[in-house]
PDB file of C-alpha atoms in Angstrom:
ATOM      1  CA  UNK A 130      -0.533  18.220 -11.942  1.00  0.00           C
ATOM      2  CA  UNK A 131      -3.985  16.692 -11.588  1.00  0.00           C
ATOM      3  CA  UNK A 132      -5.658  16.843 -15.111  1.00  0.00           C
ATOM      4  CA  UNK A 133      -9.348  18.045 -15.137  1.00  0.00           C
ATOM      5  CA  UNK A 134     -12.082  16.012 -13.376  1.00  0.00           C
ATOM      6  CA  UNK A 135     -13.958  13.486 -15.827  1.00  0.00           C
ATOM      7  CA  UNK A 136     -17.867  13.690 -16.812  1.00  0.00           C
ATOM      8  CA  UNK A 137     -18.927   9.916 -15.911  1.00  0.00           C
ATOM      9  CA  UNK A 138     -20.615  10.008 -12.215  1.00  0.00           C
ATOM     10  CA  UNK A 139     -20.214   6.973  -9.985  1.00  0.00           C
ATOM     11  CA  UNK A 140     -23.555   5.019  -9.468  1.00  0.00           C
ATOM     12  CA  UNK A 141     -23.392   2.987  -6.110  1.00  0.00           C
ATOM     13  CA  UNK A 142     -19.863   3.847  -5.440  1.00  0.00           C
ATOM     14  CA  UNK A 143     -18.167   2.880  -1.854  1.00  0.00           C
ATOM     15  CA  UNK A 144     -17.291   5.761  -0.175  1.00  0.00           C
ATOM     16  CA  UNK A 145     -13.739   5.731   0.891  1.00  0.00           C
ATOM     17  CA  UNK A 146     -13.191   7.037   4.441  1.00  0.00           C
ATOM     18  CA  UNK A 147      -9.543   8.976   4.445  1.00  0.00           C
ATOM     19  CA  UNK A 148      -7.341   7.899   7.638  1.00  0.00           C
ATOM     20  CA  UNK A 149      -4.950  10.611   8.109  1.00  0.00           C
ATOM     21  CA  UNK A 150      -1.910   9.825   9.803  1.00  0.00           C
ATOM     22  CA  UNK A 151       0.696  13.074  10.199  1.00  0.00           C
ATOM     23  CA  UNK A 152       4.082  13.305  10.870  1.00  0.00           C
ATOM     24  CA  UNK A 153       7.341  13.801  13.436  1.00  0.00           C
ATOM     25  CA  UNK A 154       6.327  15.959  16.198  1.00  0.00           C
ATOM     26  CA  UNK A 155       2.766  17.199  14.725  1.00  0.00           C
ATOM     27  CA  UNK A 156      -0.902  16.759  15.153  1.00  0.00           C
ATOM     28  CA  UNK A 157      -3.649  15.834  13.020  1.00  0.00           C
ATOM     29  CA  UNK A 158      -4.483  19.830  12.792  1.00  0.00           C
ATOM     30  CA  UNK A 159      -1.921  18.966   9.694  1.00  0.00           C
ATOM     31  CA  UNK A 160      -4.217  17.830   7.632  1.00  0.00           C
ATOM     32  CA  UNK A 161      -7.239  19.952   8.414  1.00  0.00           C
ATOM     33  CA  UNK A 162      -7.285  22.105   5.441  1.00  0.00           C
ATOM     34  CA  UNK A 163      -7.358  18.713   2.969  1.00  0.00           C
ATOM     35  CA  UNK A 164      -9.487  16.877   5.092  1.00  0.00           C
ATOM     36  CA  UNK A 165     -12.046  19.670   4.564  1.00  0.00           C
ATOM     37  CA  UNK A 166     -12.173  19.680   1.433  1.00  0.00           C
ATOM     38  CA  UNK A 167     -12.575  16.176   0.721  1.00  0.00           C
ATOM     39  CA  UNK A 168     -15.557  16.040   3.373  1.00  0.00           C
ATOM     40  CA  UNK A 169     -17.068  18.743   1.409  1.00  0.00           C
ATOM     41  CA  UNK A 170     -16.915  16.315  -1.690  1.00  0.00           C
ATOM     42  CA  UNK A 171     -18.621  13.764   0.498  1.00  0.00           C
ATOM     43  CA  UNK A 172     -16.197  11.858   1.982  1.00  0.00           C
ATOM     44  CA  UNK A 173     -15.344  10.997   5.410  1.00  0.00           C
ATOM     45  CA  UNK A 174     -12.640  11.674   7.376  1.00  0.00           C
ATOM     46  CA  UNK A 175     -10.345  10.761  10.530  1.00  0.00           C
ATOM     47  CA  UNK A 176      -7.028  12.430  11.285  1.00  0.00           C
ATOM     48  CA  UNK A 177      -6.028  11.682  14.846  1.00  0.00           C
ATOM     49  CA  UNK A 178      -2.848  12.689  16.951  1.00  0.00           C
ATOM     50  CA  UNK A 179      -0.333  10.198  17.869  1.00  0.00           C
ATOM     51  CA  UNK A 180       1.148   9.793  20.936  1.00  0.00           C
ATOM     52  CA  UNK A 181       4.068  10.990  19.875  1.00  0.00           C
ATOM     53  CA  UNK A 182       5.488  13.171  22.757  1.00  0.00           C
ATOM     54  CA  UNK A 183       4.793  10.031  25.060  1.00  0.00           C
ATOM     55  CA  UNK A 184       7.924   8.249  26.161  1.00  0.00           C
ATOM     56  CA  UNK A 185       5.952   5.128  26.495  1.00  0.00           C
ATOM     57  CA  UNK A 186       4.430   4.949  23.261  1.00  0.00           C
ATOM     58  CA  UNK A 187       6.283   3.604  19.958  1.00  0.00           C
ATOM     59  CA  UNK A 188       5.409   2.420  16.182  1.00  0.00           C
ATOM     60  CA  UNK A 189       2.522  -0.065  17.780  1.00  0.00           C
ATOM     61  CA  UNK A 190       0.916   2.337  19.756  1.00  0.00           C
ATOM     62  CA  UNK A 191       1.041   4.869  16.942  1.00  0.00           C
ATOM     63  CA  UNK A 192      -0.510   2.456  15.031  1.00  0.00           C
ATOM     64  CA  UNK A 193      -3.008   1.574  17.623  1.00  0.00           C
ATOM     65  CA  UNK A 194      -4.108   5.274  17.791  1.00  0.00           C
ATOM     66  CA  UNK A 195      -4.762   4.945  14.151  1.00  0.00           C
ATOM     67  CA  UNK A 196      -6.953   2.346  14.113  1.00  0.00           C
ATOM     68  CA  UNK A 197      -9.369   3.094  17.030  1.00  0.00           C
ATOM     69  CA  UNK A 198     -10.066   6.377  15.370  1.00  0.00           C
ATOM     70  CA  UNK A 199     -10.861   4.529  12.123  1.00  0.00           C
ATOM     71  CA  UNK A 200     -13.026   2.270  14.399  1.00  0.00           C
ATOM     72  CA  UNK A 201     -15.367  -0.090  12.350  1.00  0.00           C
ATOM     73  CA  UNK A 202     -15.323   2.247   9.261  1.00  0.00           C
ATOM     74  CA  UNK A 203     -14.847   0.069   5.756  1.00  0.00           C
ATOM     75  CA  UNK A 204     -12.919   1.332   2.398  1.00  0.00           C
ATOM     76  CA  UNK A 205     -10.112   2.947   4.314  1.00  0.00           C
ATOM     77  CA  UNK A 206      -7.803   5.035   2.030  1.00  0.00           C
ATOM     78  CA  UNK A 207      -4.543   5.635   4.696  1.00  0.00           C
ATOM     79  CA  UNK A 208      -2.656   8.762   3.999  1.00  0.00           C
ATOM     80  CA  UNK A 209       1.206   9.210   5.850  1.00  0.00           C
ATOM     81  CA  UNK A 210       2.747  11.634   5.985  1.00  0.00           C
ATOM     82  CA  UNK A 211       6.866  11.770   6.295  1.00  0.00           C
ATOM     83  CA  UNK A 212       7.666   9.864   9.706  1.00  0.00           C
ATOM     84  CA  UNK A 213       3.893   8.701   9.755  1.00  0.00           C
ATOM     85  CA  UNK A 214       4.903   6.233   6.667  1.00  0.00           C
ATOM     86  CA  UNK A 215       6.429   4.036   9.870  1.00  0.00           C
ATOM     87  CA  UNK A 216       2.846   3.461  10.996  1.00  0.00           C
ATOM     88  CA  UNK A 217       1.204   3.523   7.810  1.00  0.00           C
ATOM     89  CA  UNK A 218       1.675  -0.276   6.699  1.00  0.00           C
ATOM     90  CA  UNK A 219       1.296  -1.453  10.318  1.00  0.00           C
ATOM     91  CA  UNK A 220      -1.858   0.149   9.906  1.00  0.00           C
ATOM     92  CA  UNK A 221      -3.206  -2.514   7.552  1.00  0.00           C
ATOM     93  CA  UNK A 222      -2.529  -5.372  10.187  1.00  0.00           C
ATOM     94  CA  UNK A 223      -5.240  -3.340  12.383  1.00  0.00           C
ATOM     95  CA  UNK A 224      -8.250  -2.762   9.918  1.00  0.00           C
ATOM     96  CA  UNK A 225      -9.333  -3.447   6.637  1.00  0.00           C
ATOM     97  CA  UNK A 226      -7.493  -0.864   4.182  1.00  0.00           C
ATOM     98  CA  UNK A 227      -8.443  -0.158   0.719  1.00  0.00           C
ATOM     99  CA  UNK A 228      -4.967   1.979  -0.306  1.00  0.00           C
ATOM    100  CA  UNK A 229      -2.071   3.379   1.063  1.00  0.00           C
ATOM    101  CA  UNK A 230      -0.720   6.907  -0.035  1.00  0.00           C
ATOM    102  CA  UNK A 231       2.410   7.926   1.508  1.00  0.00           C
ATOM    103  CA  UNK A 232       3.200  11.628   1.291  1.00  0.00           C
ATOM    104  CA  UNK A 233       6.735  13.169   1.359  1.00  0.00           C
ATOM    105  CA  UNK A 234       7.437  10.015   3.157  1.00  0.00           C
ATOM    106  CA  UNK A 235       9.976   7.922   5.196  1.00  0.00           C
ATOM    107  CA  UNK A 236       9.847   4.496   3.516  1.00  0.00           C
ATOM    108  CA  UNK A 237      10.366   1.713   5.922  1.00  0.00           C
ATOM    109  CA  UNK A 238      12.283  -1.771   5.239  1.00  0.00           C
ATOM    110  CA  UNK A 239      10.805  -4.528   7.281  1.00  0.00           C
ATOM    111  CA  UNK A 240      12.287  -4.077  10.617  1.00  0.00           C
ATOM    112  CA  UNK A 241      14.067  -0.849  10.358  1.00  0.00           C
ATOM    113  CA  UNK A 242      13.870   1.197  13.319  1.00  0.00           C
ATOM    114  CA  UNK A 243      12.902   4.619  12.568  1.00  0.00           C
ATOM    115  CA  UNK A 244      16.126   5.962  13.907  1.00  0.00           C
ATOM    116  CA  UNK A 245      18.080   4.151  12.024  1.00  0.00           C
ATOM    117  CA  UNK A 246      16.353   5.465   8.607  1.00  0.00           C
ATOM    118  CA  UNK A 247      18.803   7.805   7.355  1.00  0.00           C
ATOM    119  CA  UNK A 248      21.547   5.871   7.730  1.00  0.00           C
ATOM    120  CA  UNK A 249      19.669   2.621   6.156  1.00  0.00           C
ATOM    121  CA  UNK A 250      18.728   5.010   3.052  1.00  0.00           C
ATOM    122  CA  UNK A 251      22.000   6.596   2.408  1.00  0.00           C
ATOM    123  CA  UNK A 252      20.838   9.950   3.341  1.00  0.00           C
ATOM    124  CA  UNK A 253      23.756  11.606   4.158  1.00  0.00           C
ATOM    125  CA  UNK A 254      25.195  10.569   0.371  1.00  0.00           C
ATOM    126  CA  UNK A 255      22.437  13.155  -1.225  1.00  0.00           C
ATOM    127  CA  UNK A 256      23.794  16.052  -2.383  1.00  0.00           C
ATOM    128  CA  UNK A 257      21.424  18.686  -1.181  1.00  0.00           C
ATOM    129  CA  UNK A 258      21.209  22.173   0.665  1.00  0.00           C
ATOM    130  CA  UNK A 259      21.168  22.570   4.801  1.00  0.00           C
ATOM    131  CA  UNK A 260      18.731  24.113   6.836  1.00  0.00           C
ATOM    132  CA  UNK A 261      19.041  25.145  10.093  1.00  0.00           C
ATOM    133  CA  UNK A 262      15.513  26.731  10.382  1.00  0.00           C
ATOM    134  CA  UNK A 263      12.329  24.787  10.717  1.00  0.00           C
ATOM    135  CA  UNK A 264      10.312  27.340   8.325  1.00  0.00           C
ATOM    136  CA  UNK A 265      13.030  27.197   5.938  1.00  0.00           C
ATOM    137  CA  UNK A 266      13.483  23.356   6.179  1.00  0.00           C
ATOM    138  CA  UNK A 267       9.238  22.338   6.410  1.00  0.00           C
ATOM    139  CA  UNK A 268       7.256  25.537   5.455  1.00  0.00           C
ATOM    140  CA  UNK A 269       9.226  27.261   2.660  1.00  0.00           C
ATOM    141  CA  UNK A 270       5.846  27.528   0.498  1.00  0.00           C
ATOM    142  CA  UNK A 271       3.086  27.868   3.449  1.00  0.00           C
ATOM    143  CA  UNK A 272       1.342  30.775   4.023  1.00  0.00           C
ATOM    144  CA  UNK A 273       3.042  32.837   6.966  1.00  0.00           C
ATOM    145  CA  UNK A 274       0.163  32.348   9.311  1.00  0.00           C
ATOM    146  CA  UNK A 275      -0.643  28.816   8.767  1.00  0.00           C
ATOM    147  CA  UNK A 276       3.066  28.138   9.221  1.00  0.00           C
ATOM    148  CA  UNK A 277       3.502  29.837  12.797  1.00  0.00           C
ATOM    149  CA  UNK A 278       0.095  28.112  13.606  1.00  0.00           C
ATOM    150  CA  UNK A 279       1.503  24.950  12.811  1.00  0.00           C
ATOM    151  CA  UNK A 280       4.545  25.658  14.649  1.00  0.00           C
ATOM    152  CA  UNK A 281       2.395  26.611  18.118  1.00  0.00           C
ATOM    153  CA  UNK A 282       0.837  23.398  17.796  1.00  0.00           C
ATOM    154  CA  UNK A 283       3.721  21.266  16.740  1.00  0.00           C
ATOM    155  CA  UNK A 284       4.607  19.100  19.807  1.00  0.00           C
ATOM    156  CA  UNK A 285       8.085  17.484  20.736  1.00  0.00           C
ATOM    157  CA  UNK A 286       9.065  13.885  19.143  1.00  0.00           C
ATOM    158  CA  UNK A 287       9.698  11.510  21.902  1.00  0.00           C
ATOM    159  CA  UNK A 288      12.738   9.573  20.807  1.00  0.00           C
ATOM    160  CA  UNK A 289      12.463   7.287  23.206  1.00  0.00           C
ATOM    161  CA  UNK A 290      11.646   4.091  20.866  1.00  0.00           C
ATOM    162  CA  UNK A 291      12.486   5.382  18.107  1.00  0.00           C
ATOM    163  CA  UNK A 292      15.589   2.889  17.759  1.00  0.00           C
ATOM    164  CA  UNK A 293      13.327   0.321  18.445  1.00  0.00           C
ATOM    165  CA  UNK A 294      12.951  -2.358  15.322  1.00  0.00           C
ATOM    166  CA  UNK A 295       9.813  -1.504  13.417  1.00  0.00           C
ATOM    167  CA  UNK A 296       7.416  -5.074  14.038  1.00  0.00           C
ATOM    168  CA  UNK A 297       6.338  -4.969  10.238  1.00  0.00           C
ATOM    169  CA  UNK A 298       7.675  -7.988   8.880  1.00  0.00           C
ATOM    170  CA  UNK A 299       6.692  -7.541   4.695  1.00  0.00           C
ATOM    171  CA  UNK A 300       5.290  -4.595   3.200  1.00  0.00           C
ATOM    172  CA  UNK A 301       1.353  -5.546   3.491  1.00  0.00           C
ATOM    173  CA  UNK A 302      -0.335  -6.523   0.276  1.00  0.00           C
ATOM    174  CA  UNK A 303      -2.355  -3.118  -0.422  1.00  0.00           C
ATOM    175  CA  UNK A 304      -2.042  -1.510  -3.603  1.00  0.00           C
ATOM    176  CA  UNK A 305       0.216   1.711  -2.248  1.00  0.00           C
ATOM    177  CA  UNK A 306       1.058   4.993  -3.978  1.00  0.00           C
ATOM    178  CA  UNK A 307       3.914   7.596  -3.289  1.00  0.00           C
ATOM    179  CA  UNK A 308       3.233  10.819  -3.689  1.00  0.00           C
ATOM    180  CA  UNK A 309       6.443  13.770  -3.127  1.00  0.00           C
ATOM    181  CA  UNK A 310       7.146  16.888  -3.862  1.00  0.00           C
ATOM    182  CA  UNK A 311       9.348  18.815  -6.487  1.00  0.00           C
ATOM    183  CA  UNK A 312      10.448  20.858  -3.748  1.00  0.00           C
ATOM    184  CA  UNK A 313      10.756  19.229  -0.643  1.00  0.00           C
ATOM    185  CA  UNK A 314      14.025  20.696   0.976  1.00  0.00           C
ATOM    186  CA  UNK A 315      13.829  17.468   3.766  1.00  0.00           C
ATOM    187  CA  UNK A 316      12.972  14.602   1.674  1.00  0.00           C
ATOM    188  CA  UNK A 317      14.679  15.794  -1.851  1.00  0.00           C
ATOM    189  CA  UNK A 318      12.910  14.440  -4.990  1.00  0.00           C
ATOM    190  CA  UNK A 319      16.051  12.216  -6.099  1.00  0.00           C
ATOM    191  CA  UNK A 320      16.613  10.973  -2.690  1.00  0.00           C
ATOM    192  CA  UNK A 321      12.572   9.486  -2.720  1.00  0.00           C
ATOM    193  CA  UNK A 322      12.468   7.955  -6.000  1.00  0.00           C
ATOM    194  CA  UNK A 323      15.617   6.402  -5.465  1.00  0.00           C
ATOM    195  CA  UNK A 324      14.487   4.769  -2.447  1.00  0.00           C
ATOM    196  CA  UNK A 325      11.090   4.044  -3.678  1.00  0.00           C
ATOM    197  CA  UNK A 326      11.981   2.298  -6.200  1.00  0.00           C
ATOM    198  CA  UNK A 327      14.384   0.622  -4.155  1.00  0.00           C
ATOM    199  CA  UNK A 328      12.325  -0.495  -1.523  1.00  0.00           C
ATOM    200  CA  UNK A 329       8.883  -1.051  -2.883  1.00  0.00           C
ATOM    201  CA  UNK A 330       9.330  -0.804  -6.905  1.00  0.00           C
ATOM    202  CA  UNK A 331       7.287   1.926  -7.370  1.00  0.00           C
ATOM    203  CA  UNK A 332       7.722   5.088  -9.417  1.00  0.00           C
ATOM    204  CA  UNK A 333       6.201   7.853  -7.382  1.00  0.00           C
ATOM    205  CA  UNK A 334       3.683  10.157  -8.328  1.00  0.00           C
ATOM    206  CA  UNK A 335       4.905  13.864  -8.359  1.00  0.00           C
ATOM    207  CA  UNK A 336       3.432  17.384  -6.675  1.00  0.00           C
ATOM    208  CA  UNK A 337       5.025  20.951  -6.880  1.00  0.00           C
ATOM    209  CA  UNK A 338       5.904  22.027  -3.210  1.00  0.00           C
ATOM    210  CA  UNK A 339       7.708  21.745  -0.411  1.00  0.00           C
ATOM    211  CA  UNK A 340       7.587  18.953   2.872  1.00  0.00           C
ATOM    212  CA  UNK A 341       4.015  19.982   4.354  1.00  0.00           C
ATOM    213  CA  UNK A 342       2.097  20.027   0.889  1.00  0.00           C
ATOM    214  CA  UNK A 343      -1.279  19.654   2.959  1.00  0.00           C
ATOM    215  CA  UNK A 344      -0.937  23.523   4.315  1.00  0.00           C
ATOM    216  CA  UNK A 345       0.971  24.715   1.009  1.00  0.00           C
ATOM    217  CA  UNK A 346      -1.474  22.933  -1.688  1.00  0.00           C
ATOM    218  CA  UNK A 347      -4.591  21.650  -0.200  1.00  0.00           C
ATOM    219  CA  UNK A 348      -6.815  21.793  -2.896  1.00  0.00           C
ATOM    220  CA  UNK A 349      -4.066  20.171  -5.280  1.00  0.00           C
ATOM    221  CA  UNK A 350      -3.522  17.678  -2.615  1.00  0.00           C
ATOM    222  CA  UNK A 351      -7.176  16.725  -2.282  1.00  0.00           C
ATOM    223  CA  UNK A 352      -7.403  16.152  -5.940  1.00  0.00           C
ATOM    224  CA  UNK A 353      -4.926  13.602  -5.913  1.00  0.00           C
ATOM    225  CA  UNK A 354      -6.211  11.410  -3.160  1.00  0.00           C
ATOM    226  CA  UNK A 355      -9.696  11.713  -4.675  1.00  0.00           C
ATOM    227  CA  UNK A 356      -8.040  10.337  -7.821  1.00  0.00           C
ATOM    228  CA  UNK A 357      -6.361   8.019  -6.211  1.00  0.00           C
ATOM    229  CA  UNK A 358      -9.436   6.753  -4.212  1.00  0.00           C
ATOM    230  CA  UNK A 359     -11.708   6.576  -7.709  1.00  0.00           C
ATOM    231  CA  UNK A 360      -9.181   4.258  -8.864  1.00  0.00           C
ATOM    232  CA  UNK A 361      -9.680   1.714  -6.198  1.00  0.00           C
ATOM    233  CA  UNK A 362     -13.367   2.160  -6.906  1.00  0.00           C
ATOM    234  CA  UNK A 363     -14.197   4.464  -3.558  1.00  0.00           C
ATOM    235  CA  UNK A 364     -16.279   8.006  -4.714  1.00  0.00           C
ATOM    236  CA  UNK A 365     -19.604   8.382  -3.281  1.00  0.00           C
ATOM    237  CA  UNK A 366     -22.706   8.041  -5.006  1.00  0.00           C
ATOM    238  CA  UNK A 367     -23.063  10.952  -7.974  1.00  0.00           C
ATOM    239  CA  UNK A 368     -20.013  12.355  -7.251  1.00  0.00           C
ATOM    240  CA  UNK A 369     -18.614  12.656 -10.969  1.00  0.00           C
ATOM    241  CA  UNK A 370     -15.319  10.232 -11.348  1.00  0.00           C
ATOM    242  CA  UNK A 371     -11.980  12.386 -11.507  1.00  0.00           C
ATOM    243  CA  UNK A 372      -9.625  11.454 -14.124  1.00  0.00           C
ATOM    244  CA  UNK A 373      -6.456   9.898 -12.888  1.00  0.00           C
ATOM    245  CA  UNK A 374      -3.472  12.326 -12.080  1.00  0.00           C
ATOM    246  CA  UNK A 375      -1.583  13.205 -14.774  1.00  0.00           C
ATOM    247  CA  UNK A 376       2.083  11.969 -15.330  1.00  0.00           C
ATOM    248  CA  UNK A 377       4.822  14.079 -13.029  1.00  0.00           C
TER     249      UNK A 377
END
């Protein structure tokens, strides 16, 4: 859990814009609920939907969508979630970023096709419970409504490049934090932190919750990224300096 927000305000911070990037088969409408709140604390915002129903489009246009909606924007903090950790890093080869976060995430090896993910990580060795149901598997902990909503607006995953090669060649020199949850029924807890420390050396950061923590714990979820962001130096002017997140 986060622990309580400090007393020092920032004088002259840089304000960190927040890049959103969501996941298999969704929209940016994902991330509405967090990206509120953090423009309410004065930041800006960007959360834009990839192309991803378009048989055409693959990891480079994903990550070209990203970028033009950043546009010329400076101090970019990139957030990924789950299959959007694919275009995270190729991100960074587009625009200046500050920091990438990568939520519940698929962590890629330099040139791993996203298809071939599960088999690359050993997936199928994790012992852990099936679901057959998309609330069940994504939405255990999401309030009913915001769960069907998010289901109506959920679009289909073209698969059609997915077994393409990703182009990134080295994980990008950005300072990078993994965030997951206790409860995630997709990405299991043990599964993540075995492959993030596998594949980048990093312990992640922990979150109670399920897959979709931006509809289940907004608030919770905004505190972390604004912790996260104060760290690399990005709060806007006055805005007092949160502590950073505590341990687990």
């Amino acid at each position: 859990m986060a622990v309580p927000v400090g007393i020092e305000a920032a004088e002259g911070g840089r304000m960190a814009t927040f890049v959103f990037i969501h996941g298999a088969g969704d929209v940016g409408w994902y991330w509405h609920l967090v990206a509120a709140e953090l423009r309410e604390r004065g930041y800006d915002t960007v959360a834009p939907d990839l192309p991803c129903d378009d048989d055409s489009a693959g990891l480079p246009e994903y990550a070209d969508t990203v970028a033009a909606a950043a546009d010329d924007r400076a101090d970019l903090v990139v957030v990924a979630q789950s299959l959007g950790g694919f275009t995270a890093p190729l991100v960074c080869d587009r625009v200046p970023v500050a920091l990438l976060v990568l939520v519940a995430p698929m962590i890629p090896a330099p040139g791993e096709a996203p298809a071939g993910y599960w088999s690359g990580t050993r997936y199928e060795q994790e012992v852990r419970e099936r679901y057959d149901d998309a609330i069940a598997l994504f939405y255990q902990d999401v309030p009913p409504e915001l769960a069907a909503e998010a289901l109506k607006r959920a679009r289909g995953q073209s698969e059609a490049r997915l077994g393409e090669p990703s182009p990134l060649r080295a994980w990008p020199d950005v300072s990078t934090r993994i965030l997951i949850c206790r409860d995630d029924r997709l990405c299991p807890p043990g599964f993540l932190r075995r492959v993030a420390r596998e594949r980048l050396g990093i312990t992640p950061d922990e979150i109670d919750g399920g897959h979709t923590p931006a509809l289940s714990r907004p608030h919770e979820l905004a505190d972390r990224l604004e912790a996260y962001a104060a760290g690399q130096g990005l709060i806007p002017t006055g805005r007092r300096r949160p502590s950073r997140p505590a341990a687990g």
